[in-house]
PDB file of C-alpha atoms in Angstrom:
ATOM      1  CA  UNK A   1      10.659   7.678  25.878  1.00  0.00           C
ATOM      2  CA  UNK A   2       9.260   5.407  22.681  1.00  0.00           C
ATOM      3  CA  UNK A   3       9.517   1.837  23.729  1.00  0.00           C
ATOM      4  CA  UNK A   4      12.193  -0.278  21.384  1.00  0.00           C
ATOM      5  CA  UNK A   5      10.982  -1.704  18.448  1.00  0.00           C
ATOM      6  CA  UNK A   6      10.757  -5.459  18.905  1.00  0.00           C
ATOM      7  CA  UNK A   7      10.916  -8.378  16.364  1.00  0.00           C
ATOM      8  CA  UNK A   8       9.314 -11.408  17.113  1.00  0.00           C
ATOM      9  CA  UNK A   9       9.435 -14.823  14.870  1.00  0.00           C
ATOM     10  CA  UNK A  10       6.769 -17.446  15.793  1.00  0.00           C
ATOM     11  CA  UNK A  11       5.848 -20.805  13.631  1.00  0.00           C
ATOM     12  CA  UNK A  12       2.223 -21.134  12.847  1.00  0.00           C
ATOM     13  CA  UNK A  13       1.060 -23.831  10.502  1.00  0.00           C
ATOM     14  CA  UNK A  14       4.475 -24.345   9.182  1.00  0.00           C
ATOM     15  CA  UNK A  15       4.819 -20.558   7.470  1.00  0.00           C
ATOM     16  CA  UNK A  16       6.768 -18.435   9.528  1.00  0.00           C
ATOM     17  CA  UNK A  17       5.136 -14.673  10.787  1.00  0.00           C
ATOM     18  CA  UNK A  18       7.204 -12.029  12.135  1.00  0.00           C
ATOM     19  CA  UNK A  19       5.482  -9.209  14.047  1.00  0.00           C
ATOM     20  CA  UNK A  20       6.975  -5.625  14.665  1.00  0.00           C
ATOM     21  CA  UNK A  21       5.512  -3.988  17.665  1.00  0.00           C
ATOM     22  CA  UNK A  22       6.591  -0.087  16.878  1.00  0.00           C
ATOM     23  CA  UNK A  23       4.596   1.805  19.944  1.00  0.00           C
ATOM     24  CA  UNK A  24       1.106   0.509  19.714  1.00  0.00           C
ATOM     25  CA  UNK A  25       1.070  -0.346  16.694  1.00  0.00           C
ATOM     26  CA  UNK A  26       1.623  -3.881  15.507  1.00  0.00           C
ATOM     27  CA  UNK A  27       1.958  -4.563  11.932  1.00  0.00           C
ATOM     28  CA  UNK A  28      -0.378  -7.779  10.696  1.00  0.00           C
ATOM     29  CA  UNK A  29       1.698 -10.926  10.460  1.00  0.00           C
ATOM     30  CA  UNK A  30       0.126 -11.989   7.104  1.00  0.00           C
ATOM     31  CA  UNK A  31       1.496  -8.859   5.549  1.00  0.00           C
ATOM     32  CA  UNK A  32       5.408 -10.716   6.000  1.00  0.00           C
ATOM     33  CA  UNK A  33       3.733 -13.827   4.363  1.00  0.00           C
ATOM     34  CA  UNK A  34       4.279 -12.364   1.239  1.00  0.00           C
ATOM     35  CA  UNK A  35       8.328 -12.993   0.912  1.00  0.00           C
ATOM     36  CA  UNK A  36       6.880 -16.740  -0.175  1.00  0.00           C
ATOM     37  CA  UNK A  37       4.704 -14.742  -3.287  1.00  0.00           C
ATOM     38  CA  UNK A  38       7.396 -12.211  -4.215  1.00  0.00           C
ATOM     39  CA  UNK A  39       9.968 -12.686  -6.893  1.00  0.00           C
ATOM     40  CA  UNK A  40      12.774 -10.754  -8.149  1.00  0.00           C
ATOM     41  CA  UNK A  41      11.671  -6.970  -9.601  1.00  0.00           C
ATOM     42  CA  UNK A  42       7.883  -7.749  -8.199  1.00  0.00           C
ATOM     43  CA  UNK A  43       5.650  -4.462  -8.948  1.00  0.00           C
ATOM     44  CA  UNK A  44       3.542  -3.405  -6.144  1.00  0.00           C
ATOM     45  CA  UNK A  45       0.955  -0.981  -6.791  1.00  0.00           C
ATOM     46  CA  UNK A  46      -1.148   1.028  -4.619  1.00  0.00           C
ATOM     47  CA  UNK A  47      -4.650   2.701  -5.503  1.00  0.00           C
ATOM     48  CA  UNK A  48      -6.973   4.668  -3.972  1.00  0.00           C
ATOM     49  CA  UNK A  49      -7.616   8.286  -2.720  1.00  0.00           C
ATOM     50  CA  UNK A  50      -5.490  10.848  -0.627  1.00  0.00           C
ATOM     51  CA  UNK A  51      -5.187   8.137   2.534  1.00  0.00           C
ATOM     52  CA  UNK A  52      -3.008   6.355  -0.602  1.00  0.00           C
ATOM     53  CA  UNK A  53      -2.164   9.489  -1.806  1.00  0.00           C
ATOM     54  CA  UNK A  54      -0.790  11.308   1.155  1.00  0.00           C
ATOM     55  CA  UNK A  55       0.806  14.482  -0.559  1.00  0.00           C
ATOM     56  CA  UNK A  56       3.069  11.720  -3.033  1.00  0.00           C
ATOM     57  CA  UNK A  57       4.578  14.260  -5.836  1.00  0.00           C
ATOM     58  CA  UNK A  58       2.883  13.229  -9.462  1.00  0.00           C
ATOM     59  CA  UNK A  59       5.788  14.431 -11.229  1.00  0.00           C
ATOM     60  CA  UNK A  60       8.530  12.357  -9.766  1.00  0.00           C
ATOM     61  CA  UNK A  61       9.929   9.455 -11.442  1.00  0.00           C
ATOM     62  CA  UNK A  62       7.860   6.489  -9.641  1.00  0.00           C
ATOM     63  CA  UNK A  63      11.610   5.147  -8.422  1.00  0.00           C
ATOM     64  CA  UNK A  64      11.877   8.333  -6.167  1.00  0.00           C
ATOM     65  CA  UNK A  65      10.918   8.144  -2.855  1.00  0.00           C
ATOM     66  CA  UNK A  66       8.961  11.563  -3.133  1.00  0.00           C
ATOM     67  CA  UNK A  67       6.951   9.844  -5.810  1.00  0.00           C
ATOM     68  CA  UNK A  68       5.379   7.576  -2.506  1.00  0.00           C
ATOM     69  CA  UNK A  69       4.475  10.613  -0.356  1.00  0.00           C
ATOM     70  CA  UNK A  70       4.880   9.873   3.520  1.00  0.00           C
ATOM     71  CA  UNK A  71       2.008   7.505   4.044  1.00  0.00           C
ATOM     72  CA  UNK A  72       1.554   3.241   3.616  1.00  0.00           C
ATOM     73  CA  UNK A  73       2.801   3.332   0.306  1.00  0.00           C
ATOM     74  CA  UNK A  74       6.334   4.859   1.588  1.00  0.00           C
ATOM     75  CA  UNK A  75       6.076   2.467   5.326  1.00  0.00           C
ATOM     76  CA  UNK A  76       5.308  -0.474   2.570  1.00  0.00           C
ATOM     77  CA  UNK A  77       8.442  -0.118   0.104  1.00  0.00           C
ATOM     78  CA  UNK A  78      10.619   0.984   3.241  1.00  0.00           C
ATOM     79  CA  UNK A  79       9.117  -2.133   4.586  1.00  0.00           C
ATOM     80  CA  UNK A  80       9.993  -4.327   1.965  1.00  0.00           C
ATOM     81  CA  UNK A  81      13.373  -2.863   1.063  1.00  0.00           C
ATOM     82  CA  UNK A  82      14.612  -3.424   4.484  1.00  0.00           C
ATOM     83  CA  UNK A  83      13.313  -7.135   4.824  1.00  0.00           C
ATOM     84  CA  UNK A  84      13.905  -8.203   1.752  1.00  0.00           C
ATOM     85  CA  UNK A  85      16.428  -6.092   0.190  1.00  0.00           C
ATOM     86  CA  UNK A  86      17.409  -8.777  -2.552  1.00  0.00           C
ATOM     87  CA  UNK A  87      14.168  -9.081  -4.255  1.00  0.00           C
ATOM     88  CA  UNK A  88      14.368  -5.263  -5.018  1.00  0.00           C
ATOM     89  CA  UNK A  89      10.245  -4.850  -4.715  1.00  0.00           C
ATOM     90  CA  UNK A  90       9.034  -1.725  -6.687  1.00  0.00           C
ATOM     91  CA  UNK A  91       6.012   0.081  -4.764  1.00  0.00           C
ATOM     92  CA  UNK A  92       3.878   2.545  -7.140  1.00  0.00           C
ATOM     93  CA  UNK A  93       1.643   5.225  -5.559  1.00  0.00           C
ATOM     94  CA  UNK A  94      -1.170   5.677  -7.402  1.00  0.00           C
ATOM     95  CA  UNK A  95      -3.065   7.561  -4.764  1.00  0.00           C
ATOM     96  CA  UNK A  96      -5.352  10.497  -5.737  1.00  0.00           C
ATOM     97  CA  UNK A  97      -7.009  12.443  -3.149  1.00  0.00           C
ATOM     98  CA  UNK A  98     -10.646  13.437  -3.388  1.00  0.00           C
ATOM     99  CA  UNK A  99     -11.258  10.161  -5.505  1.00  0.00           C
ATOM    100  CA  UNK A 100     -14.505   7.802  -5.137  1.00  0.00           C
ATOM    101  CA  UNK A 101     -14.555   4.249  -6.378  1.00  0.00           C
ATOM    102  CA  UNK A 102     -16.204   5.832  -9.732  1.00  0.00           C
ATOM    103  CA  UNK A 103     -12.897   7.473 -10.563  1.00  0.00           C
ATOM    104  CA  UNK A 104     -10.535   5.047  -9.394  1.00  0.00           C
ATOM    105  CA  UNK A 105     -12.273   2.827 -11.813  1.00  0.00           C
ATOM    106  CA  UNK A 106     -12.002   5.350 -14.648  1.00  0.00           C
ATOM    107  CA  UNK A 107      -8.086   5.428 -14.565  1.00  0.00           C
ATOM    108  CA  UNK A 108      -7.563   2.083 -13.418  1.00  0.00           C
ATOM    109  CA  UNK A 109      -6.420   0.540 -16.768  1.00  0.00           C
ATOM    110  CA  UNK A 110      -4.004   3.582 -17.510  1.00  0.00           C
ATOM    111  CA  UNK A 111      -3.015   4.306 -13.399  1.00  0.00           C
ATOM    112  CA  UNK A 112      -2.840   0.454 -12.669  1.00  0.00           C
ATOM    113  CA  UNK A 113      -2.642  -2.449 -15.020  1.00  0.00           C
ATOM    114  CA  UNK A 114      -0.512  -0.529 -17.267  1.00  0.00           C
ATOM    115  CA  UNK A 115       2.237  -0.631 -14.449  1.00  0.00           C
ATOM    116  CA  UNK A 116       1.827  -4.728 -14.745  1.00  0.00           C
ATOM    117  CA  UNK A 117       1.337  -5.477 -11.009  1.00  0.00           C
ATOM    118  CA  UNK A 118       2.110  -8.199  -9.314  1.00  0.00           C
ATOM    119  CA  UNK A 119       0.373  -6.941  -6.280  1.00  0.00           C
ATOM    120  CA  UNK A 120      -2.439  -4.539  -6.112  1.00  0.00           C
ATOM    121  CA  UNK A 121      -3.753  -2.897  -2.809  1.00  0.00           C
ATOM    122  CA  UNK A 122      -6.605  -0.577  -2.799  1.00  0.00           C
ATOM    123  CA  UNK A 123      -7.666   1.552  -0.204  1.00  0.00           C
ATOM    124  CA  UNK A 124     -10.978   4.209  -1.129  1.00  0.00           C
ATOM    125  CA  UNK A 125     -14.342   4.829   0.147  1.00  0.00           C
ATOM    126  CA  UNK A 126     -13.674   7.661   2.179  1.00  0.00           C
ATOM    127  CA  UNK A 127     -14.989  10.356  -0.342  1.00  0.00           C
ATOM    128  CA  UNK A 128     -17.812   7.844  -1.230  1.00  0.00           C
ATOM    129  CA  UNK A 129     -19.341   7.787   2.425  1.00  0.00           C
ATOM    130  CA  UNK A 130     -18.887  11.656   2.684  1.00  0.00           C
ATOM    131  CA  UNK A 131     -20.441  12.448  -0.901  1.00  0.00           C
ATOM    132  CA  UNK A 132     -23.019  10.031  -0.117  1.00  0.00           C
ATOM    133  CA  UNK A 133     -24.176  11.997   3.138  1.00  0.00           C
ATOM    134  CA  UNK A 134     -23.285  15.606   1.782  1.00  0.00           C
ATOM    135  CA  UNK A 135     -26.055  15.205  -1.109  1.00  0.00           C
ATOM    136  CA  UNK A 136     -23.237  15.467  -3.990  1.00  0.00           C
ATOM    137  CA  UNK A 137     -23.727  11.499  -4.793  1.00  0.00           C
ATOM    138  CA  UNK A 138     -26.717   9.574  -5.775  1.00  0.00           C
ATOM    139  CA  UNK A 139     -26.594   5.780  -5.267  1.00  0.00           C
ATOM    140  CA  UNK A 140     -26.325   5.092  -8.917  1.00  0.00           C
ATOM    141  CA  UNK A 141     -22.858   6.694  -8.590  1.00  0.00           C
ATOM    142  CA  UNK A 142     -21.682   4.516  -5.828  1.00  0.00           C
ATOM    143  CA  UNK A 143     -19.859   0.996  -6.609  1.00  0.00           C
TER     144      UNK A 143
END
Protein backbone atom coordinates (compact mmCIF):
# COMPACT_ATOMS: atom_id res chain seq x y z
CA UNK A 1 0.00 0.00 0.00
CA UNK A 2 1.51 3.73 -1.06
CA UNK A 3 1.98 5.62 2.12
CA UNK A 4 -0.46 8.96 2.32
CA UNK A 5 0.73 11.91 0.91
CA UNK A 6 1.67 14.31 3.70
CA UNK A 7 1.82 18.18 3.83
CA UNK A 8 3.99 19.75 6.09
CA UNK A 9 4.30 23.77 6.76
CA UNK A 10 7.46 24.84 8.68
CA UNK A 11 8.78 28.69 9.17
CA UNK A 12 12.32 29.20 8.16
CA UNK A 13 13.75 32.68 8.04
CA UNK A 14 10.38 34.20 8.05
CA UNK A 15 9.22 32.65 4.36
CA UNK A 16 7.10 29.85 4.80
CA UNK A 17 8.13 26.14 2.91
CA UNK A 18 5.75 23.45 2.51
CA UNK A 19 7.09 19.97 1.70
CA UNK A 20 5.04 17.05 0.04
CA UNK A 21 6.44 13.71 0.86
CA UNK A 22 4.61 11.50 -2.11
CA UNK A 23 6.49 7.88 -1.51
CA UNK A 24 10.12 8.72 -1.46
CA UNK A 25 10.05 11.41 -3.09
CA UNK A 26 10.04 14.82 -1.49
CA UNK A 27 9.53 17.79 -3.57
CA UNK A 28 12.29 20.80 -2.76
CA UNK A 29 10.80 23.39 -0.45
CA UNK A 30 12.25 26.35 -2.47
CA UNK A 31 10.21 25.24 -5.42
CA UNK A 32 6.75 26.56 -3.14
CA UNK A 33 8.81 29.82 -2.56
CA UNK A 34 7.75 30.94 -5.70
CA UNK A 35 3.86 31.91 -4.77
CA UNK A 36 5.86 35.27 -3.33
CA UNK A 37 7.37 35.79 -7.31
CA UNK A 38 4.20 34.79 -9.17
CA UNK A 39 1.53 37.15 -10.32
CA UNK A 40 -1.67 36.82 -12.00
CA UNK A 41 -1.39 34.98 -15.77
CA UNK A 42 2.58 34.31 -14.93
CA UNK A 43 4.12 32.28 -18.07
CA UNK A 44 6.23 29.44 -17.13
CA UNK A 45 8.28 27.93 -19.69
CA UNK A 46 10.16 24.84 -19.84
CA UNK A 47 13.22 23.97 -22.24
CA UNK A 48 15.27 21.33 -22.87
CA UNK A 49 15.36 17.80 -24.48
CA UNK A 50 13.00 14.66 -24.28
CA UNK A 51 13.46 14.49 -20.13
CA UNK A 52 11.37 18.09 -20.82
CA UNK A 53 9.88 16.70 -23.61
CA UNK A 54 8.46 13.45 -22.43
CA UNK A 55 6.18 12.44 -25.48
CA UNK A 56 4.25 16.30 -25.02
CA UNK A 57 2.07 16.49 -28.46
CA UNK A 58 3.61 19.59 -30.71
CA UNK A 59 0.40 20.14 -32.25
CA UNK A 60 -1.79 20.85 -29.31
CA UNK A 61 -2.79 24.20 -28.34
CA UNK A 62 -0.07 24.97 -25.44
CA UNK A 63 -3.40 25.38 -22.98
CA UNK A 64 -4.04 21.55 -23.41
CA UNK A 65 -2.79 19.35 -21.07
CA UNK A 66 -1.51 16.92 -23.90
CA UNK A 67 0.54 19.85 -25.07
CA UNK A 68 2.77 19.12 -21.46
CA UNK A 69 3.30 15.38 -22.09
CA UNK A 70 3.36 13.29 -18.71
CA UNK A 71 6.65 14.44 -17.29
CA UNK A 72 7.82 17.79 -14.85
CA UNK A 73 6.30 20.08 -17.08
CA UNK A 74 2.67 18.36 -16.51
CA UNK A 75 3.67 17.51 -12.26
CA UNK A 76 4.72 21.48 -12.45
CA UNK A 77 1.37 23.13 -13.89
CA UNK A 78 -0.69 20.35 -11.95
CA UNK A 79 1.45 21.58 -9.18
CA UNK A 80 0.77 25.03 -9.46
CA UNK A 81 -2.89 24.83 -10.46
CA UNK A 82 -3.71 22.99 -7.38
CA UNK A 83 -1.74 25.35 -4.91
CA UNK A 84 -2.39 28.27 -6.31
CA UNK A 85 -5.38 27.99 -8.38
CA UNK A 86 -6.09 31.89 -8.40
CA UNK A 87 -3.00 33.04 -10.03
CA UNK A 88 -3.95 30.81 -13.08
CA UNK A 89 0.04 30.00 -13.90
CA UNK A 90 0.50 28.99 -17.63
CA UNK A 91 3.30 26.14 -17.99
CA UNK A 92 4.75 25.83 -21.75
CA UNK A 93 6.59 22.64 -22.80
CA UNK A 94 9.11 23.37 -24.95
CA UNK A 95 10.86 20.05 -24.64
CA UNK A 96 12.49 18.42 -27.72
CA UNK A 97 13.99 15.12 -27.44
CA UNK A 98 17.35 14.30 -28.95
CA UNK A 99 18.36 18.08 -28.42
CA UNK A 100 22.00 19.30 -27.18
CA UNK A 101 22.58 22.72 -25.73
CA UNK A 102 23.62 23.75 -29.51
CA UNK A 103 20.02 23.37 -30.60
CA UNK A 104 18.24 24.50 -27.70
CA UNK A 105 20.13 27.64 -28.30
CA UNK A 106 19.17 27.77 -31.98
CA UNK A 107 15.33 27.94 -31.25
CA UNK A 108 15.51 29.62 -28.10
CA UNK A 109 14.38 33.12 -29.29
CA UNK A 110 11.40 31.60 -31.40
CA UNK A 111 10.66 28.33 -28.72
CA UNK A 112 11.24 30.64 -25.60
CA UNK A 113 11.36 34.37 -25.34
CA UNK A 114 8.74 34.67 -27.85
CA UNK A 115 6.30 33.01 -25.23
CA UNK A 116 7.42 36.16 -22.80
CA UNK A 117 8.35 34.11 -19.69
CA UNK A 118 8.22 34.98 -16.51
CA UNK A 119 9.96 31.86 -15.47
CA UNK A 120 12.30 29.80 -17.46
CA UNK A 121 13.58 26.25 -16.40
CA UNK A 122 15.96 24.35 -18.46
CA UNK A 123 16.83 20.96 -18.20
CA UNK A 124 19.52 19.42 -21.24
CA UNK A 125 22.82 17.85 -21.35
CA UNK A 126 21.83 14.45 -21.64
CA UNK A 127 22.42 14.13 -25.50
CA UNK A 128 25.56 16.35 -24.99
CA UNK A 129 27.38 13.78 -22.59
CA UNK A 130 26.27 10.83 -24.89
CA UNK A 131 27.34 12.59 -28.30
CA UNK A 132 30.37 13.62 -26.60
CA UNK A 133 31.43 9.88 -25.77
CA UNK A 134 29.79 8.26 -28.98
CA UNK A 135 32.33 10.33 -31.32
CA UNK A 136 29.28 12.32 -33.06
CA UNK A 137 30.40 15.71 -31.09
CA UNK A 138 33.59 17.56 -31.08
CA UNK A 139 34.19 19.97 -28.17
CA UNK A 140 33.74 22.99 -30.30
CA UNK A 141 30.09 21.85 -30.49
CA UNK A 142 29.56 21.63 -26.83
CA UNK A 143 28.34 24.85 -24.71
Amino acid sequence: MRPRRKKRQVQLKNKEFVFILMGDIILSPLFFEVPMLLKKNSVFVVAGDSVTDCDRDFLAPTWKSEALGNGYAYFLQAALTGFYPELNVQVINRGVGGDTSAQLLERWQEDVLECKPDFISILIGVNDAWRHFDGHAGLDELI
